[in-house]
Coordinates of C-alpha atoms and ligand atoms in Angstrom, one line a residue:
M1235 CA 45.2 -56.4 -7.8
S1236 CA 42.3 -58.5 -6.4
Q1237 CA 42.4 -59.3 -2.8
P1238 CA 42.5 -62.8 -1.4
I1239 CA 39.4 -64.6 -0.2
Y1240 CA 38.8 -64.0 3.5
D1241 CA 39.6 -67.1 5.6
D1242 CA 36.9 -67.6 8.4
E1243 CA 39.2 -69.9 10.4
N1244 CA 42.0 -67.3 10.9
I1245 CA 42.9 -66.7 14.6
F1246 CA 41.2 -63.4 14.8
A1247 CA 37.9 -64.4 13.4
K1248 CA 38.0 -67.3 16.2
I1249 CA 38.6 -64.4 18.8
L1250 CA 35.6 -62.4 17.4
R1251 CA 33.3 -65.4 17.5
G1252 CA 34.5 -66.0 21.1
E1253 CA 36.0 -69.5 20.3
I1254 CA 39.3 -68.4 21.8
P1255 CA 40.1 -65.8 24.4
C1256 CA 41.8 -62.5 24.3
N1257 CA 43.1 -60.1 26.6
K1258 CA 40.7 -57.3 25.6
V1259 CA 41.6 -53.6 25.9
D1260 CA 38.6 -52.0 24.2
E1261 CA 35.5 -52.9 22.0
C1262 CA 32.9 -51.0 20.0
D1263 CA 30.3 -51.9 17.6
H1264 CA 32.9 -52.2 14.7
T1265 CA 36.2 -52.9 16.4
L1266 CA 37.9 -55.0 18.9
S1267 CA 41.3 -54.2 20.7
F1268 CA 43.5 -56.6 22.6
H1269 CA 46.9 -57.2 23.9
D1270 CA 49.2 -59.0 21.5
I1271 CA 50.2 -62.5 22.6
Q1272 CA 53.8 -62.2 21.9
P1273 CA 54.5 -58.5 22.8
Q1274 CA 57.5 -57.0 21.0
A1275 CA 57.4 -53.6 23.0
P1276 CA 56.1 -52.8 26.6
V1277 CA 52.7 -51.9 25.1
H1278 CA 51.7 -54.0 22.2
V1279 CA 48.0 -53.9 21.2
L1280 CA 46.2 -55.1 18.0
V1281 CA 43.2 -53.2 16.8
I1282 CA 40.9 -55.2 14.4
P1283 CA 37.7 -54.7 12.6
K1284 CA 34.7 -57.0 13.4
G1285 CA 34.1 -57.3 9.7
P1286 CA 35.8 -59.8 7.5
Y1287 CA 38.6 -57.9 5.8
V1288 CA 41.9 -59.6 4.9
N1289 CA 44.0 -56.3 4.9
M1290 CA 44.0 -52.6 4.8
T1291 CA 43.5 -52.6 1.0
D1292 CA 40.5 -54.9 1.3
F1293 CA 39.1 -52.7 4.2
S1294 CA 39.5 -49.4 2.5
E1295 CA 37.7 -50.9 -0.8
K1296 CA 34.9 -52.7 0.9
A1297 CA 34.0 -51.6 4.4
P1298 CA 31.2 -49.1 4.8
P1299 CA 32.3 -45.5 5.8
E1300 CA 30.9 -46.0 9.4
A1301 CA 33.3 -49.0 9.8
Q1302 CA 36.2 -47.2 8.5
A1303 CA 35.6 -44.0 10.7
A1304 CA 35.2 -46.2 13.6
Y1305 CA 38.5 -47.9 13.0
I1306 CA 40.3 -44.7 12.9
A1307 CA 38.7 -43.6 16.0
A1308 CA 39.5 -46.8 17.8
L1309 CA 43.2 -46.5 16.9
G1310 CA 43.3 -43.0 18.5
R1311 CA 41.2 -44.0 21.5
V1312 CA 43.1 -47.2 22.3
A1313 CA 46.4 -45.4 22.0
K1314 CA 45.2 -43.1 24.7
M1315 CA 43.8 -45.8 26.9
V1316 CA 47.0 -47.6 26.8
G1317 CA 49.0 -44.8 27.8
V1318 CA 51.2 -44.2 24.7
A1319 CA 49.6 -41.1 23.2
E1320 CA 51.7 -38.6 24.9
D1321 CA 55.1 -40.0 24.7
G1322 CA 54.3 -41.4 21.1
Y1323 CA 53.9 -44.8 19.6
R1324 CA 53.9 -46.6 16.1
L1325 CA 51.3 -48.1 14.1
I1326 CA 52.1 -50.9 12.0
A1327 CA 49.8 -52.9 9.4
N1328 CA 51.7 -55.7 8.0
T1329 CA 50.1 -56.3 4.6
G1330 CA 50.6 -59.4 2.5
T1331 CA 53.6 -61.5 1.6
N1332 CA 56.2 -58.6 1.2
G1333 CA 54.5 -57.1 4.4
H1334 CA 55.1 -60.3 6.2
Q1335 CA 51.5 -60.5 7.4
D1336 CA 50.9 -63.6 9.5
V1337 CA 47.2 -63.4 10.3
P1338 CA 44.9 -62.7 7.3
H1339 CA 42.4 -60.5 9.2
L1340 CA 43.2 -56.8 9.2
H1341 CA 45.0 -55.6 12.2
V1342 CA 47.1 -52.5 13.3
H1343 CA 49.6 -53.0 15.8
I1344 CA 49.8 -50.3 18.3
M1345 CA 53.4 -50.2 19.8
G1346 CA 55.0 -48.0 22.4
G1347 CA 56.2 -47.7 26.1
Q1348 CA 59.7 -47.0 25.1
P1349 CA 61.8 -45.6 22.3
L1350 CA 61.2 -47.7 19.4
G1351 CA 64.3 -46.7 17.3
R1352 CA 64.0 -46.3 13.6
M1353 CA 61.3 -47.9 11.7
M1354 CA 63.4 -50.2 9.6
P1355 CA 66.7 -50.6 11.4
S1356 CA 68.2 -52.6 8.8
A1357 CA 67.6 -50.0 6.0
H1358 CA 70.3 -47.6 4.9
Ligands
AMP2429 P1 51.1 -60.0 11.8 O1 52.6 -60.5 11.4 O2 51.2 -58.6 11.6 O3 50.2 -60.8 11.0 O4 51.1 -60.1 13.3 C1 50.3 -61.1 13.8 C2 50.2 -60.7 15.4 O5 49.2 -61.5 16.0 C3 51.5 -61.2 16.0 O6 52.1 -60.1 16.6 C4 51.1 -62.2 17.0 O7 52.0 -62.4 18.1 C5 49.7 -61.9 17.2 N1 48.8 -63.1 17.7 C6 48.7 -64.2 17.0 N2 47.7 -64.9 17.7 C7 47.3 -64.1 18.8 C8 46.4 -64.2 19.8 N3 45.6 -65.4 20.0 N4 46.1 -63.3 20.7 C9 46.8 -62.2 20.5 N5 47.8 -61.9 19.6 C10 48.0 -63.0 18.6

């Protein structure tokens, strides 16, 4: 399946261009991490690549290996920085329509700071 065209006007693209602020946690050459504006857990941080990738499928197909490696490294580094690595946390990458993705720029949610329950409480 082909990936949707990247929309330069999405909110995370604007954050990356410095057009709107974010509450930054971490930054490297390839990634930016910041607190979610509507946290759904005591710790709720978003990790995004600096390149224009719509979702994980797009990123895995098109991002250069150094950007992919840096992204994985950022997830682990930021989890430690925000203090959830020891007690545990959840990574979520909502993707596309069925994944209920609102912002069309790849982002992984790092959530933790309390027990998060089952992954999908409504599932049997
Ligand atoms: P998703 O449904 O996975 O696309 O989630 C998008 C996330 O981005 C939501 O958790 C929003 O609260 C978060 N969000 C939207 N705008 C901002 C913003 N300006 N700064 C930080 N987080 C944001």
